[in-house]
Short mmCIF file of C-alpha atoms in Angstrom, two decimals:
data_model
loop_
_atom_site.label_atom_id
_atom_site.label_comp_id
_atom_site.label_asym_id
_atom_site.label_seq_id
_atom_site.Cartn_x
_atom_site.Cartn_y
_atom_site.Cartn_z
CA MET A 58 33.54 91.07 131.17
CA LEU A 59 35.47 94.21 130.17
CA ILE A 60 34.12 95.86 127.03
CA LEU A 61 36.25 98.28 125.18
CA GLY A 62 34.79 100.16 122.19
CA ALA A 63 36.58 101.88 119.35
CA GLU A 64 36.98 105.23 121.12
CA GLU A 65 38.71 103.65 124.08
CA VAL A 66 40.95 101.46 121.81
CA HIS A 67 41.97 104.69 120.02
CA GLN A 68 42.78 106.35 123.34
CA VAL A 69 45.21 103.56 124.11
CA LEU A 70 46.78 103.08 120.66
CA ASP A 71 46.88 106.67 119.24
CA GLU A 72 50.44 108.03 119.30
CA ALA A 73 51.70 104.62 120.62
CA GLU A 74 53.55 103.45 117.44
CA ALA A 75 56.64 102.36 119.35
CA GLU A 76 54.71 100.22 121.84
CA VAL A 77 52.66 98.67 119.08
CA VAL A 78 55.66 97.75 116.95
CA ALA A 79 57.36 96.33 120.04
CA ALA A 80 54.35 94.16 120.75
CA VAL A 81 54.20 92.89 117.11
CA ARG A 82 57.94 92.27 117.08
CA ARG A 83 57.62 90.21 120.35
CA ALA A 84 54.75 88.17 118.89
CA TYR A 85 56.82 87.28 115.87
CA LEU A 86 59.64 86.16 118.06
CA LEU A 87 57.48 84.08 120.22
CA HIS A 88 55.98 82.41 117.14
CA GLU A 89 59.40 81.73 115.74
CA ARG A 90 60.44 80.12 119.02
CA GLY A 91 57.45 77.79 119.15
CA ARG A 92 55.64 79.56 121.95
CA THR A 93 52.41 80.08 120.18
CA ALA A 94 49.37 77.99 119.10
CA LEU A 95 47.91 79.09 115.78
CA PRO A 96 45.24 76.96 114.11
CA HIS A 97 44.35 77.79 110.57
CA SER A 98 41.93 80.70 110.23
CA VAL A 99 38.32 79.87 109.38
CA PHE A 100 36.88 81.69 106.39
CA LEU A 101 33.14 81.99 106.33
CA ARG A 102 31.97 82.65 102.80
CA PHE A 103 28.47 82.88 101.36
CA PRO A 104 26.75 81.09 98.46
CA ASP A 105 26.78 83.16 95.25
CA ASP A 106 28.89 85.81 97.02
CA GLN A 107 32.66 85.74 96.22
CA ARG A 108 33.26 89.29 97.53
CA ASN A 109 32.28 89.29 101.15
CA ARG A 110 33.70 87.07 103.97
CA ILE A 111 34.16 86.80 107.71
CA ILE A 112 37.27 85.32 109.16
CA GLY A 113 37.92 83.78 112.59
CA LEU A 114 41.47 83.80 113.81
CA PRO A 115 41.98 81.86 117.13
CA ALA A 116 45.39 82.02 118.67
CA TYR A 117 47.50 81.55 121.89
CA LEU A 118 50.46 83.67 122.78
CA GLY A 119 52.76 82.10 125.35
CA GLU A 120 54.27 85.07 127.10
CA GLU A 121 55.09 85.24 130.81
CA GLU A 122 51.38 85.96 131.22
CA PRO A 123 49.90 83.98 128.37
CA VAL A 124 46.98 85.16 126.29
CA ALA A 125 44.34 83.17 124.34
CA GLY A 126 41.44 84.46 122.25
CA ILE A 127 40.02 85.02 118.82
CA LYS A 128 39.51 87.79 116.24
CA TRP A 129 36.26 87.71 114.27
CA ILE A 130 36.73 90.12 111.30
CA ALA A 131 34.35 90.80 108.38
CA SER A 132 35.41 92.20 105.02
CA PHE A 133 32.47 93.68 103.14
CA PRO A 134 34.04 95.97 100.32
CA GLY A 135 30.63 97.17 99.31
CA ASN A 136 30.46 99.04 102.71
CA THR A 137 32.55 101.91 101.36
CA ALA A 138 29.65 102.87 98.97
CA ARG A 139 27.41 103.01 102.06
CA GLY A 140 29.68 105.25 103.91
CA LEU A 141 30.92 102.50 106.15
CA GLU A 142 34.31 100.97 106.72
CA ARG A 143 35.13 97.87 104.63
CA ALA A 144 36.24 95.92 107.71
CA SER A 145 34.63 95.49 111.12
CA ALA A 146 35.91 93.26 113.92
CA ALA A 147 35.72 92.11 117.47
CA VAL A 148 38.42 90.42 119.62
CA ILE A 149 37.54 88.15 122.57
CA LEU A 150 40.24 87.46 125.19
CA ASN A 151 39.86 84.38 127.45
CA SER A 152 41.10 83.64 130.93
CA MET A 153 43.98 81.16 130.92
CA ALA A 154 42.91 80.05 134.32
CA THR A 155 39.27 79.22 133.60
CA GLY A 156 38.83 79.60 129.90
CA GLN A 157 36.07 82.11 130.46
CA PRO A 158 35.80 85.08 128.13
CA GLU A 159 36.95 88.14 130.06
CA ALA A 160 37.35 90.98 127.55
CA LEU A 161 35.56 92.05 124.37
CA LEU A 162 37.37 94.70 122.31
CA GLU A 163 36.48 96.56 119.10
CA GLY A 164 38.85 94.84 116.73
CA SER A 165 39.09 96.81 113.48
CA VAL A 166 41.40 99.44 114.99
CA ILE A 167 43.59 96.74 116.53
CA SER A 168 43.57 94.82 113.24
CA ALA A 169 44.59 97.88 111.23
CA ARG A 170 47.34 98.96 113.65
CA ARG A 171 48.86 95.46 113.90
CA THR A 172 48.81 95.22 110.06
CA ALA A 173 50.51 98.58 109.78
CA ALA A 174 53.09 97.79 112.54
CA SER A 175 53.85 94.43 110.83
CA ALA A 176 54.40 96.13 107.41
CA ALA A 177 56.53 98.95 108.90
CA LEU A 178 58.54 96.50 110.93
CA ALA A 179 59.27 94.50 107.80
CA ALA A 180 60.28 97.69 105.86
CA ALA A 181 62.70 98.52 108.70
CA THR A 182 64.03 94.95 109.06
CA LEU A 183 64.40 93.98 105.42
CA GLY A 184 66.82 96.74 104.78
CA SER A 185 68.57 98.11 101.68
CA SER A 186 71.95 99.58 101.17
CA VAL A 187 70.19 102.75 100.11
CA PRO A 188 67.94 104.38 102.72
CA GLU A 189 64.29 104.58 101.91
CA THR A 190 63.23 108.13 100.97
CA GLY A 191 59.81 107.41 99.43
CA VAL A 192 56.97 104.86 99.34
CA SER A 193 54.25 104.03 96.91
CA LEU A 194 50.85 103.01 98.23
CA ILE A 195 48.49 101.05 95.94
CA GLY A 196 45.10 100.93 97.58
CA CYS A 197 43.91 104.09 99.30
CA GLY A 198 41.97 102.77 102.26
CA VAL A 199 42.18 102.67 106.00
CA ILE A 200 45.04 100.14 106.00
CA GLY A 201 47.19 102.14 103.55
CA PHE A 202 46.88 105.31 105.71
CA GLU A 203 47.74 103.39 108.87
CA ILE A 204 50.78 101.83 107.16
CA LEU A 205 51.97 105.20 105.95
CA ALA A 206 51.71 106.53 109.57
CA TYR A 207 53.85 103.58 110.92
CA LEU A 208 56.35 103.83 108.09
CA ARG A 209 56.76 107.55 109.01
CA ALA A 210 57.40 106.54 112.56
CA LEU A 211 59.96 103.89 111.77
CA LEU A 212 61.63 105.37 108.68
CA PRO A 213 62.41 109.02 109.51
CA GLY A 214 63.98 109.64 106.14
CA LEU A 215 60.73 108.93 104.34
CA ALA A 216 60.05 112.20 102.46
CA ALA A 217 57.73 111.30 99.65
CA VAL A 218 54.63 109.15 98.93
CA THR A 219 53.03 108.23 95.66
CA VAL A 220 49.48 106.86 95.83
CA PHE A 221 47.22 105.02 93.42
CA ASP A 222 43.70 103.64 93.58
CA LEU A 223 41.37 102.36 90.81
CA ASP A 224 39.02 104.96 92.13
CA SER A 225 40.76 108.22 91.23
CA THR A 226 38.44 110.27 93.46
CA ARG A 227 39.40 108.00 96.38
CA ALA A 228 43.13 108.51 95.56
CA GLU A 229 42.84 112.25 95.46
CA SER A 230 40.93 112.27 98.77
CA PHE A 231 43.63 110.02 100.26
CA ALA A 232 46.35 112.32 99.05
CA ALA A 233 44.55 115.32 100.58
CA ARG A 234 44.53 113.47 103.97
CA CYS A 235 48.18 112.87 103.67
CA ARG A 236 48.99 116.54 102.93
CA ALA A 237 46.87 117.66 105.85
CA ARG A 238 48.45 115.13 108.22
CA TRP A 239 52.05 115.49 107.06
CA PRO A 240 52.58 118.85 105.33
CA ASP A 241 56.34 118.08 104.97
CA LEU A 242 55.63 114.88 103.00
CA ARG A 243 55.70 115.30 99.18
CA THR A 244 52.53 113.57 98.10
CA GLU A 245 51.68 112.67 94.45
CA VAL A 246 48.89 110.69 92.81
CA ALA A 247 49.89 108.25 90.05
CA VAL A 248 47.75 107.66 87.05
CA SER A 249 48.44 103.95 86.94
CA ALA A 250 49.57 101.05 89.19
CA GLU A 251 52.67 100.70 87.03
CA GLU A 252 53.60 104.28 87.59
CA ALA A 253 53.28 103.80 91.39
CA LEU A 254 55.28 100.56 91.25
CA ALA A 255 58.12 102.43 89.51
CA ALA A 256 58.09 105.56 91.60
CA HIS A 257 59.94 104.21 94.72
CA ARG A 258 61.84 101.21 95.88
CA LEU A 259 59.38 100.71 98.76
CA VAL A 260 55.87 99.75 97.67
CA CYS A 261 52.85 98.69 99.67
CA LEU A 262 49.92 96.79 98.19
CA ALA A 263 46.79 97.07 100.32
CA THR A 264 43.88 96.43 98.05
CA THR A 265 40.67 94.34 98.06
CA ALA A 266 41.76 92.37 95.03
CA ALA A 267 40.36 88.79 94.90
CA ALA A 268 42.69 87.60 92.19
CA PRO A 269 46.21 88.49 90.92
CA HIS A 270 46.28 91.55 88.66
CA LEU A 271 49.86 92.97 88.87
CA THR A 272 53.32 91.92 87.91
CA THR A 273 56.55 93.29 89.32
CA ASP A 274 57.83 94.24 85.86
CA ALA A 275 57.59 97.92 86.59
CA CYS A 276 59.48 97.77 89.88
CA ARG A 277 63.02 98.99 90.20
CA PRO A 278 65.65 96.42 91.07
CA GLY A 279 66.03 96.12 94.86
CA THR A 280 62.44 97.08 95.48
CA LEU A 281 60.73 95.85 98.69
CA LEU A 282 57.01 95.06 98.06
CA LEU A 283 54.84 94.94 101.16
CA HIS A 284 52.20 92.55 99.75
CA VAL A 285 49.70 93.10 102.52
CA SER A 286 46.61 92.13 100.62
CA LEU A 287 48.17 88.88 99.46
CA ARG A 288 46.26 88.46 96.10
CA ASP A 289 47.69 91.24 93.95
CA LEU A 290 50.78 89.72 92.44
CA THR A 291 50.80 87.09 89.68
CA PRO A 292 52.31 83.66 90.61
CA GLY A 293 55.04 84.36 88.05
CA SER A 294 56.14 87.46 89.91
CA ILE A 295 56.17 85.55 93.14
CA LEU A 296 58.31 82.87 91.72
CA THR A 297 60.96 85.34 90.49
CA ALA A 298 61.05 87.33 93.74
CA VAL A 299 62.89 86.89 97.11
CA ASN A 300 59.96 85.93 99.31
CA VAL A 301 59.66 86.61 103.00
CA VAL A 302 56.45 85.54 104.87
CA ASP A 303 55.14 85.48 108.42
CA ASP A 304 54.18 81.85 108.33
CA ALA A 305 54.35 79.63 105.19
CA ASP A 306 51.56 77.28 106.27
CA HIS A 307 49.16 80.15 106.77
CA VAL A 308 50.08 82.27 103.84
CA CYS A 309 49.83 79.42 101.26
CA ARG A 310 46.11 79.00 101.62
CA GLU A 311 42.85 80.47 100.31
CA SER A 312 44.08 81.29 96.76
CA THR A 313 46.72 83.88 97.87
CA SER A 314 49.37 84.63 95.25
CA LEU A 315 51.81 82.40 97.14
CA HIS A 316 49.18 79.58 97.23
CA LEU A 317 48.84 79.86 93.47
CA ALA A 318 52.54 79.91 93.08
CA GLU A 319 52.88 76.77 95.26
CA GLN A 320 50.21 75.03 93.02
CA LEU A 321 52.12 76.14 89.93
CA CYS A 322 55.52 74.70 90.95
CA GLY A 323 54.43 71.98 93.40
CA ASN A 324 56.58 73.19 96.38
CA ARG A 325 57.40 76.13 98.60
CA ASP A 326 61.05 76.42 97.77
CA PHE A 327 60.39 79.92 96.43
CA ILE A 328 59.91 81.12 100.05
CA THR A 329 63.29 82.33 101.29
CA THR A 330 62.59 82.95 105.02
CA SER A 331 60.22 84.30 107.55
CA ILE A 332 60.14 87.65 109.33
CA GLY A 333 60.34 85.79 112.67
CA ALA A 334 63.48 84.03 111.60
CA VAL A 335 65.06 87.26 110.44
CA LEU A 336 64.29 88.93 113.73
CA ASN A 337 65.46 85.96 115.74
CA ALA A 338 68.76 85.78 113.93
CA GLY A 339 69.62 89.21 115.25
CA LYS A 340 71.71 90.09 112.22
CA PRO A 341 71.14 92.86 109.62
CA PHE A 342 69.20 91.63 106.61
CA ARG A 343 70.20 93.20 103.29
CA ARG A 344 67.76 92.57 100.51
CA ALA A 345 68.98 91.64 97.06
CA GLU A 346 69.80 94.73 94.89
CA ASP A 347 69.16 92.98 91.58
CA ARG A 348 65.75 91.43 92.47
CA VAL A 349 62.43 92.33 93.98
CA THR A 350 61.78 91.29 97.58
CA VAL A 351 58.25 90.56 98.58
CA PHE A 352 56.98 90.47 102.09
CA SER A 353 53.61 88.57 102.31
CA PRO A 354 52.16 88.52 105.76
CA PHE A 355 49.08 86.47 106.30
CA GLY A 356 48.33 88.40 109.42
CA LEU A 357 48.70 86.04 112.28
CA GLY A 358 46.08 86.05 115.06
CA THR A 359 48.92 86.24 117.62
CA LEU A 360 49.57 89.77 116.58
CA ASP A 361 45.89 90.69 117.24
CA LEU A 362 46.16 89.07 120.67
CA ALA A 363 49.44 90.90 121.46
CA LEU A 364 47.73 94.31 120.71
CA ALA A 365 44.43 93.36 122.35
CA ASP A 366 46.27 92.44 125.52
CA LEU A 367 48.24 95.67 125.40
CA VAL A 368 44.98 97.63 125.00
CA ARG A 369 43.30 95.69 127.80
CA ARG A 370 46.08 96.27 130.26
CA ARG A 371 46.53 99.95 129.48
CA ALA A 372 42.76 100.56 129.49
CA ALA A 373 42.48 98.88 132.89
CA SER A 374 45.21 101.07 134.33
CA ARG A 375 43.38 104.13 133.07
CA GLY A 376 39.93 103.04 134.18
CA LEU A 377 38.62 102.82 130.67
CA GLY A 378 35.92 100.49 129.40
CA THR A 379 32.63 99.13 130.70
CA ARG A 380 32.45 96.23 133.18
CA VAL A 381 29.61 93.83 132.86
CA PRO A 382 29.69 91.70 136.05
CA ALA A 383 26.74 89.46 135.20
CA PHE A 384 27.81 88.61 131.65
CA LEU A 385 28.45 84.93 132.33
CA THR A 386 25.94 82.36 133.63
CA ALA A 387 25.94 82.13 137.43
CA PRO A 388 27.39 78.92 139.02
CA ALA A 389 24.79 76.23 139.46
CA GLU A 390 24.76 76.41 143.26
CA ALA A 391 24.45 80.19 143.16
CA ALA A 392 21.56 79.97 140.71
CA VAL A 393 19.75 77.50 142.96
CA GLY A 394 20.30 79.65 145.99
#
């Protein structure tokens, strides 16, 4: 068993935006072409506790050297008050020859980077006739910061960011981090979500909202909303938007905004296409200039596997990680002997 902790995962993925985006893009294409297996995620919830959850995302990615495994990720929003990160995760990769677990990786960094790469890839793919020069971030956490880093890598013309968080102190701290990391990036703090929604035609929602609380009324026509947290937008706003998803079956579950929209109208006709279909078509996508386009990615387990496999391979080539040779039970004959 190869064990890779957060520091080693960082060593592989830091400054590797191009490779991460390429891995995510490849995973989307393989999914679109039917070369993945992706059971529904398992949500572990707790009695009398609607806020915390742990999710299991099993998946198979059928590349030339196929990968199978699972991400086990916990979301405990109260952790931030304890000085801890909201999310923690582990990824297990299994041998496709024996089924045995062969790698255990710290998963929160992988999860954050694949989420950021997915959002940035969508922003670059679901293009506009007007180049993006600014982005609004609603939700000032780890995911928002990672998404901004990947947007900066994929959209070189991005010169401004407007941030908003219900916790104004958190928003100011986030803005300070942005100014320190990107001195050339004009950074502003909005006083309301509506101000942030109206500030730019590229908007990212990365909150811990458990129920819809925003409409798209404040958005400019032609806005692309990266609806990463999935439960921010009212069903009515979803039904009036051009909707792009990663997988309709996965995203229309667990009381997401799209699930509620489906329950409201009785079908999924409001979903226009998937990001995999857009990438597979190989043609430029121009979003509607008179409507809001919403990208709602469930966050497919195949993306986590793609990045975990990238980390494992690169870590092995660099001699990173800890090998535990006796992790598994010895064969019966060896144990007897």
